[in-house]
Structures are given as structure tokens and as C-alpha cells.
mmCIF file of C-alpha atoms and ligand atoms in Angstrom:
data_model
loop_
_atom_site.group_PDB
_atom_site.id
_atom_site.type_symbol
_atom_site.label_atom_id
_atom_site.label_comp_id
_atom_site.label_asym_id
_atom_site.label_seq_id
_atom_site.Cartn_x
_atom_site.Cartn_y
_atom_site.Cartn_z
ATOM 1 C CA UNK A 1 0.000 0.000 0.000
ATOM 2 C CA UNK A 2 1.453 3.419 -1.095
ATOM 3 C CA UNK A 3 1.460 6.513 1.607
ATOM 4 C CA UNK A 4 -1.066 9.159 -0.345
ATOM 5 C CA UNK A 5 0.243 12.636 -0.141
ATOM 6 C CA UNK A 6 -2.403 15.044 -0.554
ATOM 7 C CA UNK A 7 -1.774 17.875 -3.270
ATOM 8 C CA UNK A 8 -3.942 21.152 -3.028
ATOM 9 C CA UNK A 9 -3.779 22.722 -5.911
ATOM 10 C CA UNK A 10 -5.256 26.448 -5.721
ATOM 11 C CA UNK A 11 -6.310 28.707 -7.904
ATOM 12 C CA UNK A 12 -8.663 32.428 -7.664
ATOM 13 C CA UNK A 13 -11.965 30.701 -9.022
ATOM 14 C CA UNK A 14 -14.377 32.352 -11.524
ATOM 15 C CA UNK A 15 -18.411 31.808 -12.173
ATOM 16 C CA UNK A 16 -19.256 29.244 -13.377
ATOM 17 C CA UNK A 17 -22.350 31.053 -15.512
ATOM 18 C CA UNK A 18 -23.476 34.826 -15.209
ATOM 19 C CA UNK A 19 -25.872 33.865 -12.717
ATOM 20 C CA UNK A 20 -23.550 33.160 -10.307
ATOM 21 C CA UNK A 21 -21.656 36.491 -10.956
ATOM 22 C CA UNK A 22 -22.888 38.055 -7.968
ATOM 23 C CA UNK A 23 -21.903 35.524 -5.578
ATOM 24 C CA UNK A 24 -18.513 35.457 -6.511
ATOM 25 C CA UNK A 25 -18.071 39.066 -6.562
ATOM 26 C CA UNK A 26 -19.896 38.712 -2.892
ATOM 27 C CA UNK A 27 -17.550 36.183 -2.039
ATOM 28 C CA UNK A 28 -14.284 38.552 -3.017
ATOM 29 C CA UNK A 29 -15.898 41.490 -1.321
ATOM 30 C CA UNK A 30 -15.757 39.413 2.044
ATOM 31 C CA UNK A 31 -19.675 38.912 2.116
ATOM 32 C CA UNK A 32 -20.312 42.727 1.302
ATOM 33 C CA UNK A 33 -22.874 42.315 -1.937
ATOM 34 C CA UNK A 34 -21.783 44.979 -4.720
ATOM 35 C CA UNK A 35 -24.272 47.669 -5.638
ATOM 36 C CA UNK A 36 -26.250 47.067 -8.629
ATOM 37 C CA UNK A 37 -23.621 49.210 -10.681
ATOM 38 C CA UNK A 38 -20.872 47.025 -9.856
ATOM 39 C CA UNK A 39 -22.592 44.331 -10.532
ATOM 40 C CA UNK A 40 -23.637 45.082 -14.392
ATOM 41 C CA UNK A 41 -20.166 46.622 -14.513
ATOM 42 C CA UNK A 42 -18.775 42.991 -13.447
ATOM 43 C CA UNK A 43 -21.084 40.865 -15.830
ATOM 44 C CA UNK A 44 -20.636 43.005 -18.785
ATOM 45 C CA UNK A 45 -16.623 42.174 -18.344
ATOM 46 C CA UNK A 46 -17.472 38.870 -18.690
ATOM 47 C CA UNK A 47 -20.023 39.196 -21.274
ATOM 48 C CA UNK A 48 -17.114 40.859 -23.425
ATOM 49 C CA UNK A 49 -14.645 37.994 -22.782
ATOM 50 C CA UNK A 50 -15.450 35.384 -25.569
ATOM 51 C CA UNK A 51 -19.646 36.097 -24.981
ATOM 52 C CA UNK A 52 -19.515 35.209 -21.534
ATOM 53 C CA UNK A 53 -17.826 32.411 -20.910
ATOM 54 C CA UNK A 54 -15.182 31.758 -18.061
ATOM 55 C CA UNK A 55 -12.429 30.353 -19.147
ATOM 56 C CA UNK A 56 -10.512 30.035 -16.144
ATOM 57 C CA UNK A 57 -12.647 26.938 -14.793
ATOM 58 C CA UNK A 58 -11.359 25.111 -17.685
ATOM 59 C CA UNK A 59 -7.663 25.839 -17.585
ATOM 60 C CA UNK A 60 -7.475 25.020 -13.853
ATOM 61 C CA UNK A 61 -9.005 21.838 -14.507
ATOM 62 C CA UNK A 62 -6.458 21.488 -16.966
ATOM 63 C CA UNK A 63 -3.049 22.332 -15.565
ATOM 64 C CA UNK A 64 -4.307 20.222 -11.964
ATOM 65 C CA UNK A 65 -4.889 17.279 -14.122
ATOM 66 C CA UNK A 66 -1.859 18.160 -15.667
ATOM 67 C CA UNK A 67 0.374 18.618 -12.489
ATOM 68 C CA UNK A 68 -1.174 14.777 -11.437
ATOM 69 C CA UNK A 69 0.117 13.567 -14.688
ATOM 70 C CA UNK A 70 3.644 15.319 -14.174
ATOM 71 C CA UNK A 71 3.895 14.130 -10.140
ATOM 72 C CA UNK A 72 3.167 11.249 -11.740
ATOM 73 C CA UNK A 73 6.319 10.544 -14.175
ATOM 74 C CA UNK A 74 8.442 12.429 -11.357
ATOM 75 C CA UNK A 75 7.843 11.049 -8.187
ATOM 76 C CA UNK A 76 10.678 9.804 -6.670
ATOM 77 C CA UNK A 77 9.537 7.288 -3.995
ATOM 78 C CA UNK A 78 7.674 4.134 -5.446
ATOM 79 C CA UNK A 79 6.301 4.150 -1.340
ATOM 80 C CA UNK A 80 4.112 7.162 -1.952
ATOM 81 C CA UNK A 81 1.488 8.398 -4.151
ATOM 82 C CA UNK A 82 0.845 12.484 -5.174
ATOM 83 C CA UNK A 83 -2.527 13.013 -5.020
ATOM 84 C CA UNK A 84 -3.856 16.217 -6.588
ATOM 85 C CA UNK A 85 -6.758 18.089 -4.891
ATOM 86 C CA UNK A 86 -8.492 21.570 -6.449
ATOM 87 C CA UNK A 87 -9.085 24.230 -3.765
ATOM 88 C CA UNK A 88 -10.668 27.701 -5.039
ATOM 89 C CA UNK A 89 -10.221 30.841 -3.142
ATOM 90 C CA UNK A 90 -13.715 32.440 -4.640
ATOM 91 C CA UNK A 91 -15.727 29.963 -5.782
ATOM 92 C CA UNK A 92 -16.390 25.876 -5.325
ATOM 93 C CA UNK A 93 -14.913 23.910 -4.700
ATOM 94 C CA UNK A 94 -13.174 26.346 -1.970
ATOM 95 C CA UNK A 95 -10.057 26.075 -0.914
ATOM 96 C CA UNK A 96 -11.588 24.437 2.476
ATOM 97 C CA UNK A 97 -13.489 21.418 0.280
ATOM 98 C CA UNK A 98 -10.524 20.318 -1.474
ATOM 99 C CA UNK A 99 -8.856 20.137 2.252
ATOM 100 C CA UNK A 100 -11.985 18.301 3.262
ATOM 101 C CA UNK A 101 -11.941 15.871 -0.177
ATOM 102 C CA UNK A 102 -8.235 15.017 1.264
ATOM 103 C CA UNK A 103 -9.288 14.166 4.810
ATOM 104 C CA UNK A 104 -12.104 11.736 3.528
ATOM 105 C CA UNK A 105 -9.439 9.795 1.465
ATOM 106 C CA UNK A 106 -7.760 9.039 4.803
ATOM 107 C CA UNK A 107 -4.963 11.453 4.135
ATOM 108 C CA UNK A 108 -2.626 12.380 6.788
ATOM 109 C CA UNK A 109 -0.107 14.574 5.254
ATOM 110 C CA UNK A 110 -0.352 17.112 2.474
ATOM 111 C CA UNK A 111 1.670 19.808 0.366
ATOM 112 C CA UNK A 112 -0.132 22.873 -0.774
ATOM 113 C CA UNK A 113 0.632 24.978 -4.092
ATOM 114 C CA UNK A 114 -0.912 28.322 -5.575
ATOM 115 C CA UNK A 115 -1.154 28.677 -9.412
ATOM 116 C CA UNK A 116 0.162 32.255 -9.159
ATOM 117 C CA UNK A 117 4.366 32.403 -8.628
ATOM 118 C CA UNK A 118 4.955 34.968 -6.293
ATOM 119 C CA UNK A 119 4.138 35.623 -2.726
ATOM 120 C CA UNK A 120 2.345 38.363 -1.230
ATOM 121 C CA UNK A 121 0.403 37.929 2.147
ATOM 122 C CA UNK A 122 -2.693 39.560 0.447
ATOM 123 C CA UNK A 123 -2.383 36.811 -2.154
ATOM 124 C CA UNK A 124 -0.498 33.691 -1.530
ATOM 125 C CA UNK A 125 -0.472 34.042 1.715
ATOM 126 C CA UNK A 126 -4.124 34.242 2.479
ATOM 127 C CA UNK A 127 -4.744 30.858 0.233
ATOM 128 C CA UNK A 128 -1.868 29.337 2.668
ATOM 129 C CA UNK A 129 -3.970 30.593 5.944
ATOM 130 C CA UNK A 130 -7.092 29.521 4.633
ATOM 131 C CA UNK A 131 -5.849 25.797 4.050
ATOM 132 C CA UNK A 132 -4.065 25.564 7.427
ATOM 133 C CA UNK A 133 -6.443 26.412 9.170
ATOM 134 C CA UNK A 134 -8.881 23.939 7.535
ATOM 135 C CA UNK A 135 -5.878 21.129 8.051
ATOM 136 C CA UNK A 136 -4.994 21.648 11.719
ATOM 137 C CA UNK A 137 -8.991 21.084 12.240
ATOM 138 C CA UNK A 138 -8.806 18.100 10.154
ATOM 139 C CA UNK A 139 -5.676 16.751 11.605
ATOM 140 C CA UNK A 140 -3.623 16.799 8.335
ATOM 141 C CA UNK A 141 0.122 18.148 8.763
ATOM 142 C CA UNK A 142 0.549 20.293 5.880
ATOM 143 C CA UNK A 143 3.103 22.458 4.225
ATOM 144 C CA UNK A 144 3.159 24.659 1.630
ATOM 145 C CA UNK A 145 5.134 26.219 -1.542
ATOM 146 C CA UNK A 146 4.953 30.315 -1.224
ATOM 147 C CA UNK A 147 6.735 30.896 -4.055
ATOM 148 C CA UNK A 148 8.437 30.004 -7.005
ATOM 149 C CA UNK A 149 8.973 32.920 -9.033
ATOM 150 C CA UNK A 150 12.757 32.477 -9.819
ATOM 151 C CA UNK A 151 12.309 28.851 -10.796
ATOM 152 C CA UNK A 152 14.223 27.823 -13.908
ATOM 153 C CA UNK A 153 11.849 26.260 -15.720
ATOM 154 C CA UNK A 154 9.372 29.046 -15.102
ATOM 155 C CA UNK A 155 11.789 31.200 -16.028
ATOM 156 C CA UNK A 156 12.587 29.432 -19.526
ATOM 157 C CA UNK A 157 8.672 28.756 -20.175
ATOM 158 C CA UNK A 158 8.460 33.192 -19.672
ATOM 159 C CA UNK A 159 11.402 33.598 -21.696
ATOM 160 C CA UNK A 160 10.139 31.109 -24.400
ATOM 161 C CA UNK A 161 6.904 33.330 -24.622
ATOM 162 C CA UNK A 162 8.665 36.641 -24.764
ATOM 163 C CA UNK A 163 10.725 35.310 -27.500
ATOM 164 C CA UNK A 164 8.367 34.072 -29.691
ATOM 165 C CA UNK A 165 6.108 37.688 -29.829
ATOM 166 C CA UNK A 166 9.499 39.220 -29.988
ATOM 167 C CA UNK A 167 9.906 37.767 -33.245
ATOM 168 C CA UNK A 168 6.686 37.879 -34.981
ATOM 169 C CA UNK A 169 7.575 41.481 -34.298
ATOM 170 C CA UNK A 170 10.513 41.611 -36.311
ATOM 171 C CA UNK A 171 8.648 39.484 -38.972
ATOM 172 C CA UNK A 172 6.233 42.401 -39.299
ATOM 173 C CA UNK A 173 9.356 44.495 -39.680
ATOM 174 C CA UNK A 174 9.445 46.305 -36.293
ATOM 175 C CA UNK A 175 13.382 46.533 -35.094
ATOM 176 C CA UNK A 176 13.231 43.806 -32.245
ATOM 177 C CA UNK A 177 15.328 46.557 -30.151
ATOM 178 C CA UNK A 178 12.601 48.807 -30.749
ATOM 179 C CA UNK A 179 9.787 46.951 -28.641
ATOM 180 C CA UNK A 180 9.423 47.791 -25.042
ATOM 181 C CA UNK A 181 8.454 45.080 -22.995
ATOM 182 C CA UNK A 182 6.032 45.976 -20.005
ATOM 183 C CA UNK A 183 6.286 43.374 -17.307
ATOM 184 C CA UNK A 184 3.244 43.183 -15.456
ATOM 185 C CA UNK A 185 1.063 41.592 -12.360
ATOM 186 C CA UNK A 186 -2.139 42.345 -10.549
ATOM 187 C CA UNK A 187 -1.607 45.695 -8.019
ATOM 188 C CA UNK A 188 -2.276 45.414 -4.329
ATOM 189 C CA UNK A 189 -3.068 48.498 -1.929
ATOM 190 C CA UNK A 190 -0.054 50.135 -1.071
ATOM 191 C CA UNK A 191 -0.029 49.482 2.250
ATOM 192 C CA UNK A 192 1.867 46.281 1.084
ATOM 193 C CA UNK A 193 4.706 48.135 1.164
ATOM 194 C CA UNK A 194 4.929 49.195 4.642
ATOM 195 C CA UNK A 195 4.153 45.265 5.921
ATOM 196 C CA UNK A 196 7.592 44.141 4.203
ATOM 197 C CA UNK A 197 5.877 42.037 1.683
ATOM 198 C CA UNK A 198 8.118 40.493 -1.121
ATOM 199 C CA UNK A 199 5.576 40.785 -3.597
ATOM 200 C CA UNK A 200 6.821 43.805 -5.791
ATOM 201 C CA UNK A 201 10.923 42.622 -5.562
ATOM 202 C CA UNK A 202 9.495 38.866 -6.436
ATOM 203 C CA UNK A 203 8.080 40.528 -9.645
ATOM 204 C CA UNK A 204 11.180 42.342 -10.328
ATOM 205 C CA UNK A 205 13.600 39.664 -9.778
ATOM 206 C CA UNK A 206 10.887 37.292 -12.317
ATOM 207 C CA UNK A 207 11.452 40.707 -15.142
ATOM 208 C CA UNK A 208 15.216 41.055 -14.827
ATOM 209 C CA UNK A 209 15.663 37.193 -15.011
ATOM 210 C CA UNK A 210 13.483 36.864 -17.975
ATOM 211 C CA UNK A 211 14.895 40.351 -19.829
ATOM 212 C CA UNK A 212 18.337 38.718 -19.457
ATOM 213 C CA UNK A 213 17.539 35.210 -20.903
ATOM 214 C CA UNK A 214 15.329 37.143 -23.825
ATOM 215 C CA UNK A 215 17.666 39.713 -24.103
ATOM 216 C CA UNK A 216 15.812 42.147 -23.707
ATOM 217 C CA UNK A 217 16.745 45.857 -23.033
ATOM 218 C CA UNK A 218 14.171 47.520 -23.265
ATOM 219 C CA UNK A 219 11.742 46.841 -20.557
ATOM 220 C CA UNK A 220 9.871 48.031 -17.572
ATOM 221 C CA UNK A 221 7.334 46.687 -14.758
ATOM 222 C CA UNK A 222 3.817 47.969 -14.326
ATOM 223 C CA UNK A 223 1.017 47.178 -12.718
ATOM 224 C CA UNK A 224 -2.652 46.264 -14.073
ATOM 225 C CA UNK A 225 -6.357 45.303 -12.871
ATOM 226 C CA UNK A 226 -6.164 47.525 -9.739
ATOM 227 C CA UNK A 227 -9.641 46.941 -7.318
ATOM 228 C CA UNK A 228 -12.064 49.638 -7.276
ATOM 229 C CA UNK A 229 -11.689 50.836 -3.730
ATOM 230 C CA UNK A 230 -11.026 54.333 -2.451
ATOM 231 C CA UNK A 231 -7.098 53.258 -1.200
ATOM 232 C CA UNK A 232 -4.372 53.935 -2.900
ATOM 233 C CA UNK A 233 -2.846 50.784 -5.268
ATOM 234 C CA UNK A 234 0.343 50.302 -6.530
ATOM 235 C CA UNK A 235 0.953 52.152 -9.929
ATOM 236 C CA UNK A 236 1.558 53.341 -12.519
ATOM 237 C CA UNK A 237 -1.295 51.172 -13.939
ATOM 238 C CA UNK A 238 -0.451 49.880 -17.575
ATOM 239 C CA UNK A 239 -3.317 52.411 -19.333
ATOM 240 C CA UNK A 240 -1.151 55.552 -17.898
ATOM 241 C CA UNK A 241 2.213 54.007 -19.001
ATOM 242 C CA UNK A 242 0.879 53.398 -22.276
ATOM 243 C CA UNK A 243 0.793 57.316 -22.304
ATOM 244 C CA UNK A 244 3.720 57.892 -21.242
ATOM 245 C CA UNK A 245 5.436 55.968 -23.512
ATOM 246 C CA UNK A 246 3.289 57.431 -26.442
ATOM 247 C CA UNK A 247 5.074 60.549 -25.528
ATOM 248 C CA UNK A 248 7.981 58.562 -25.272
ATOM 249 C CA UNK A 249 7.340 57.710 -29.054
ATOM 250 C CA UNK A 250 7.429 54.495 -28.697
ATOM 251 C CA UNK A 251 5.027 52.489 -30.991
ATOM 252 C CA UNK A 252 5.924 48.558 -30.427
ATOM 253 C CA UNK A 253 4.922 47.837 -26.720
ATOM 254 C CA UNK A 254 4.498 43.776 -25.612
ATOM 255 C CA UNK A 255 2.941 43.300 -22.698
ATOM 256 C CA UNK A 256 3.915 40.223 -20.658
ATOM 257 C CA UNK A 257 1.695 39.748 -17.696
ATOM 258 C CA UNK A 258 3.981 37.586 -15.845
ATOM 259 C CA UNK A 259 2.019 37.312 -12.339
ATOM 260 C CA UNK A 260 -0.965 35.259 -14.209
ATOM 261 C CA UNK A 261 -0.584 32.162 -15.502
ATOM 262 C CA UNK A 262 -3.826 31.655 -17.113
ATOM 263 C CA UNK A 263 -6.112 33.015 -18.987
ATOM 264 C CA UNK A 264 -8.878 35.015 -17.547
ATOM 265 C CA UNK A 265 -10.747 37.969 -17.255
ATOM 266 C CA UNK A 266 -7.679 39.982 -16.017
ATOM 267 C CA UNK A 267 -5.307 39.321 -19.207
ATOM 268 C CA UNK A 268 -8.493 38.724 -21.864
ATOM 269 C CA UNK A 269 -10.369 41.920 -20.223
ATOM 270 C CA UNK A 270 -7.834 44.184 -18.745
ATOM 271 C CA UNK A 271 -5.320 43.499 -21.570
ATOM 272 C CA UNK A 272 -6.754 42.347 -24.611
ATOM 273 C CA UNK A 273 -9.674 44.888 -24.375
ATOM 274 C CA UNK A 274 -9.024 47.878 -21.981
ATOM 275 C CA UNK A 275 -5.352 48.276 -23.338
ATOM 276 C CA UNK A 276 -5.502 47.587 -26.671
ATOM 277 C CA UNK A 277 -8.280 49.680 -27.043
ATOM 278 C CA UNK A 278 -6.073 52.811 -25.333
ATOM 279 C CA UNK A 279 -3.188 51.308 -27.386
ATOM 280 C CA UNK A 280 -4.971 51.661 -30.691
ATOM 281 C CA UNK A 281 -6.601 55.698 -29.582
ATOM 282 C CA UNK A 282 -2.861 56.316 -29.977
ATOM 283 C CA UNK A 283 -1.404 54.014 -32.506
ATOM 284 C CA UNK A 284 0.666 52.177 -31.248
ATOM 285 C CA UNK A 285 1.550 48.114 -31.762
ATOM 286 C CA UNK A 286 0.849 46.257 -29.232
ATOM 287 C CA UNK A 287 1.175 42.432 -28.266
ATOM 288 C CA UNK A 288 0.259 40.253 -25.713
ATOM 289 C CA UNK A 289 2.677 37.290 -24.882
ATOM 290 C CA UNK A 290 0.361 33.978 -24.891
ATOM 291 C CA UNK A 291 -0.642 32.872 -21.111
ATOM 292 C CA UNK A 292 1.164 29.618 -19.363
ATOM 293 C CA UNK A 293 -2.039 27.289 -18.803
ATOM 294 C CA UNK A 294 -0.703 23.944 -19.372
ATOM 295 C CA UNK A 295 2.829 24.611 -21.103
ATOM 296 C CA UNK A 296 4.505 21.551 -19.854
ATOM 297 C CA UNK A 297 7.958 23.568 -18.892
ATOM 298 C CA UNK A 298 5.039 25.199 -15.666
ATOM 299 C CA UNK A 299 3.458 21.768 -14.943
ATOM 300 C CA UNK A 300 7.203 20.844 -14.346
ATOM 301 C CA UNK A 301 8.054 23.698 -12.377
ATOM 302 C CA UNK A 302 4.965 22.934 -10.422
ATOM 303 C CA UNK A 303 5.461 18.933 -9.864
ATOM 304 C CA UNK A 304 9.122 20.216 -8.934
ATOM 305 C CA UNK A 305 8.442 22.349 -6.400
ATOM 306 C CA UNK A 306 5.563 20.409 -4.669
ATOM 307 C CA UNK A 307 8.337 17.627 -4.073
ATOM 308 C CA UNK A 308 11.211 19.475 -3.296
ATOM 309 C CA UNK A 309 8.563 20.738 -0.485
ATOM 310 C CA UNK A 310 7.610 17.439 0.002
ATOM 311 C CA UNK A 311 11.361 16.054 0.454
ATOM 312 C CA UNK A 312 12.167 18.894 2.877
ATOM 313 C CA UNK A 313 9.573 17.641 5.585
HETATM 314 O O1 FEC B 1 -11.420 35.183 -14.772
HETATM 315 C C1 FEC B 1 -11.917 35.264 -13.632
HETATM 316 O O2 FEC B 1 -13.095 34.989 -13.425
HETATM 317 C C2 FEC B 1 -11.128 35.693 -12.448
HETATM 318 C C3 FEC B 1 -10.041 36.654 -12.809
HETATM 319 C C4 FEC B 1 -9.243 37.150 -11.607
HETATM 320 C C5 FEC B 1 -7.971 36.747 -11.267
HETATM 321 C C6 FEC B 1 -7.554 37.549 -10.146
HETATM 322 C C7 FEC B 1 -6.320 37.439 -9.562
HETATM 323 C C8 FEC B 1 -5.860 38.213 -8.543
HETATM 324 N N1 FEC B 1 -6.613 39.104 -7.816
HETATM 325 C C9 FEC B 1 -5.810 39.682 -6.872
HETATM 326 C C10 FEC B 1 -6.174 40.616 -5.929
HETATM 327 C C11 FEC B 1 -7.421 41.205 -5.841
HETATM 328 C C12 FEC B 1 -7.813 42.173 -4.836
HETATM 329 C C13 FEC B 1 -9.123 42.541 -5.103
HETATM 330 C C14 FEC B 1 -9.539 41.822 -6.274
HETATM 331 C C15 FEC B 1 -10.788 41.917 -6.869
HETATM 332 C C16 FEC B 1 -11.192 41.211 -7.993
HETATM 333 C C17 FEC B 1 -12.499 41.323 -8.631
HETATM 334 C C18 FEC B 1 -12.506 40.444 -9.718
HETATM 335 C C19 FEC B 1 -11.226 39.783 -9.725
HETATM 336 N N2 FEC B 1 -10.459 40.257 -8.677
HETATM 337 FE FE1 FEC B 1 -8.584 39.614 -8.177
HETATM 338 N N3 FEC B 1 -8.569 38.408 -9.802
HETATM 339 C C20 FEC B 1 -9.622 38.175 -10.683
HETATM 340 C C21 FEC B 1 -10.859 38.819 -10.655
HETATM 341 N N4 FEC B 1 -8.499 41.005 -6.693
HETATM 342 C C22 FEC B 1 -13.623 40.187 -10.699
HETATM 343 C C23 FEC B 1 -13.628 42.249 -8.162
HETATM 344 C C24 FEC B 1 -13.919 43.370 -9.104
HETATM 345 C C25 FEC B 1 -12.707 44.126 -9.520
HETATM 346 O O3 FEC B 1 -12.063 44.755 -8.660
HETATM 347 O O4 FEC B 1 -12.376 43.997 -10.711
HETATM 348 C C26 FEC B 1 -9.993 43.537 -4.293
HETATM 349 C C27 FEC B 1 -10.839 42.782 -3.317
HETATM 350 C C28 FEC B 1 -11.569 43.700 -2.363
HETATM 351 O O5 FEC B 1 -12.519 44.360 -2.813
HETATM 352 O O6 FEC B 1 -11.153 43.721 -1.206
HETATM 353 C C29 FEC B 1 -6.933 42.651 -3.683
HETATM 354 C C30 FEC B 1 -4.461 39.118 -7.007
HETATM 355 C C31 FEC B 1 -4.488 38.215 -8.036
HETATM 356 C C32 FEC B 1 -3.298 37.383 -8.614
HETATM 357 C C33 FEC B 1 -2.918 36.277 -7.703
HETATM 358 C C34 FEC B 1 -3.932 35.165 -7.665
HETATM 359 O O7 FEC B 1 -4.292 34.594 -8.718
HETATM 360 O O8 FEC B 1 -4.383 34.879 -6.548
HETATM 361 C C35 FEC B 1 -3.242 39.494 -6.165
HETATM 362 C C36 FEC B 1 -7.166 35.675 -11.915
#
């Protein structure tokens, strides 16, 4: 008999129709219901994506059957078995029923992973809290991956991606030198900064590595998707940098939205709509890189890091 180790795989979560729009945006909003405004404003987002569908259900389904398949070919102990669980921070099944899933198969120990590389205690770190909390009641000794942002097969399947819009660039006969890459991730209030959180030198330590292996000099980091609240979040957002470097004159821009590794309403929304709809009001080129979901270089980086975890004890 083989020792199951429990894998909880989590990811944000998404509607699963339009109906249920408002009780995910509930559910982010800690329980606070959005006004009807918000609301329509919310739905219509997703309306625009692809006619409303959500695409992120699908792609997490994906990369955890994916990451089983990889644990799979790399475990290293024929004594154990990875099992792979699906925990959702804003939707079902919640973070808390893929804990619960685990403690009905009779499993004792577990490793947790987000699908989102670097660590911030507003992100990452309130998955992690979530599913301790859930395993200490359950009696399962977990640990957890907080981040993996520097991890070299990350790194190459980033690089890969930059590459590869880099060059359909210079096959449309832009000077590859010419482009300027814009890193960017989903903003957090401010206040981040005064808690020590290594979210924003995580991000820039992900850019640099990538702008060296693509070598790339021309690049920057901004931010993107920033809540609606009345605090201050981290800027400049990507709209007001495309601006700037319109006055900048510079007219090939690809984006590269390395803190998501899926797509979803932030990249096929905030990017692919919101920003290349400011990017076209002042003529300018730009490009998306394509998302992660499944590329196999990520599902390694994630079946490496879960048992590198899982070796450490
Ligand atoms: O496609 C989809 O259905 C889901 C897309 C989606 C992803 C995502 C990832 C992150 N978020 C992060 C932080 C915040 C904070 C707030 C916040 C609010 C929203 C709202 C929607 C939404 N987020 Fe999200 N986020 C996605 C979607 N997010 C919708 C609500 C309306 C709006 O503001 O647009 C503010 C919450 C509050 O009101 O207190 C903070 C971070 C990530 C990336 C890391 C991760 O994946 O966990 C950080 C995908």
C-alpha cells in the first residue's frame, strides 16, 4: 500500500455562468454584496470575454490534471502516491473542500501549491492561511510552496513566450530593439509596502531574469487590474504608461503579464480589451505574450516544487 500525499492545488476561481456572478463578486468582497452598478459593470466584463464564458474553470481543470500527470512521471519514492486536490479561493470547490476531499481519502499529510508564482500575504499568503487552518482542524500536517517565481523552468517557459512575440515582431518588420516590454502583475493596496511584503521585488527579480535570458533591453514593470476601492494601489497602472510611452514615441509595446498564468478575465479583459483599445486611440503596436495554462515547462516547475517541499519535511 502506497502513503497518499495530498496535493492542493489552488487557484482564484471564476463563475461558473453569469448567474452566479454576484456571488462570486460577494464572495471577493468578504460577504459585502456589490451595488447594482458594480454588478452590471462585473457581468458586462465577462459578457465581453469570448460572450460570456469563463475560461478560467477550464484551464485550472487542466493544468491540476496536468500537475497529477507530471507528479506522476516524477515522483521519486515508489512508497508514496501524489494526489492532486483543487481548492478555489472564490468559488467551489473552496479552498476548504478540497482540504476536506483530502481528509475523507484518509490522508494524513499534504503539500499545498498556488497557481500564481509569487508571494504576497494579500495573495499567496491568504490561500496558505485559509488551508491551514482547515488542516490543523482536520488533523492533516501540511506544508506549503509560497513561491516560485525564480524557478528555472518558469523562467525558460516566460522567456520562451517573450521570444516568440518578440519575433513575430521583427517578422512584421518592427526593429526587435525597438519593442518595449512591459512586465506586469495584478496591483495590491499600497499598504503592502509598509508590511515588508516580497511581492513587488518577487516581480522584479521574475522581469530582470526573464529580460536577461530574452535579451531584452528595453523593458519596464507595471502594474494592471487595480480593485475599485477608495485606497491607494500600486501604480503606474499599464493604461497611464501606455501614455507615457506614447510621448515617449514608442510604438511597439508587448505586454507580458507575468504574475498570471492563465487566462482570464484579467489578461483577456484588462489586456486584450481595456489596453488595446487605449493602445490603438494612440497608434501604437501592441502584443500580448500567450498565457502559461498547461505549457509543460510550468506543470514541471509545479510537480518540482511540490516535491522538493515534500522532500524537505
Ligand atoms: O477570470 C476570472 O473569473 C477571475 C479573474 C481574476 C484573477 C484575479 C487574480 C488576482 N486578484 C488579486 C487581488 C485582488 C484584490 C481585489 C480583487 C478583486 C477582484 C475582482 C474580480 C477579480 N479580482 Fe482579483 N482576480 C480576478 C478577478 N483582486 C472580478 C472584483 C472586481 C474588480 O475589482 O475587478 C480587491 C478585493 C476587495 O474588494 O477587497 C486585492 C491578485 C491576483 C493574482 C494572484 C492570484 O491569482 O491569486 C493578487 C485571476
Amino acid at each position: 500500500m502506497k502513503t497518499k500525499i495530498g496535493v492542493l492545488v489552488m487557484s482564484y476561481g471564476t463563475p461558473e455562468s453569469l448567474e452566479q456572478v454576484e456571488a462570486y463578486y460577494t464572495h471577493i468582497r468578504r460577504g459585502r454584496a456589490p451595488s447594482a452598478e458594480q454588478l452590471q459593470e462585473l457581468t458586462d466584463r465577462y459578457k465581453a470575454i469570448v460572450g460570456g464564458v469563463f475560461p478560467l474553470r477550464e484551464n485550472t481543470d487542466r493544468q491540476v490534471k496536468n500537475v497529477q500527470e507530471a507528479l506522476g512521471r516524477n515522483n521519486p519514492d515508489p512508497n508514496v502516491e501524489f494526489v492532486c486536490y483543487q481548492g478555489l479561493k472564490h468559488a467551489a470547490p473552496f479552498i476548504e473542500d478540497g482540504v476536506e476531499a483530502m481528509a475523507r481519502d484518509g490522508i494524513q499529510r499534504g503539500i499545498g501549491v498556488v497557481l500564481a508564482p509569487h508571494y504576497s500575504v494579500m495573495s499567496v499568503g491568504s490561500y496558505i492561511k485559509r488551508a491551514e487552518e482547515k488542516a490543523q482542524e482536520l488533523g492533516i500536517q501540511m506544508d506549503f510552496v509560497e513561491s516560485y517565481h525564480l524557478h528555472p523552468l518558469l523562467i525558460k517557459a516566460l522567456t520562451n513566450r517573450v521570444t516568440a512575440k518578440l519575433d513575430l515582431f521583427e517578422e512584421a518588420g518592427a526593429d526587435r530593439a525597438s519593442v518595449r516590454v512591459l512586465f506586469s502583475a495584478h496591483s495590491l493596496p499600497e499598504r503592502i509596502l509598509e508590511m515588508g511584503d516580497p511581492y513587488v521585488d518577487q516581480l522584479m527579480e521574475t522581469s530582470k531574469a526573464i529580460a536577461e535570458q530574452a535579451g531584452v533591453g528595453s523593458w519596464q514593470f507595471t502594474w494592471q487590474s487595480a480593485g475599485r476601492t477608495a485606497e491607494p494601489w500600486l501604480g503606474p497602472d499599464i493604461l497611464d504608461t501606455l501614455h507615457v510611452l506614447h510621448e515617449e514615441q514608442v510604438e511597439y509595446v508587448l505586454s507580458a503579464p507575468i504574475g498570471f498564468v492563465s487566462d482570464h478575465l484579467e489578461v483577456l479583459y484588462d489586456l486584450d480589451i481595456e489596453a488595446q483599445a487605449v493602445a490603438r486611440e494612440l497608434d501604437m503596436r501592441l502584443q500580448r505574450t500567450d498565457s502559461l495554462n498547461s505549457d509543460p515547462l510550468y506543470m514541471e516547475t509545479l510537480s518540482d516544487v511540490v516535491i522538493s517541499r515534500w522532500k524537505k519535511g
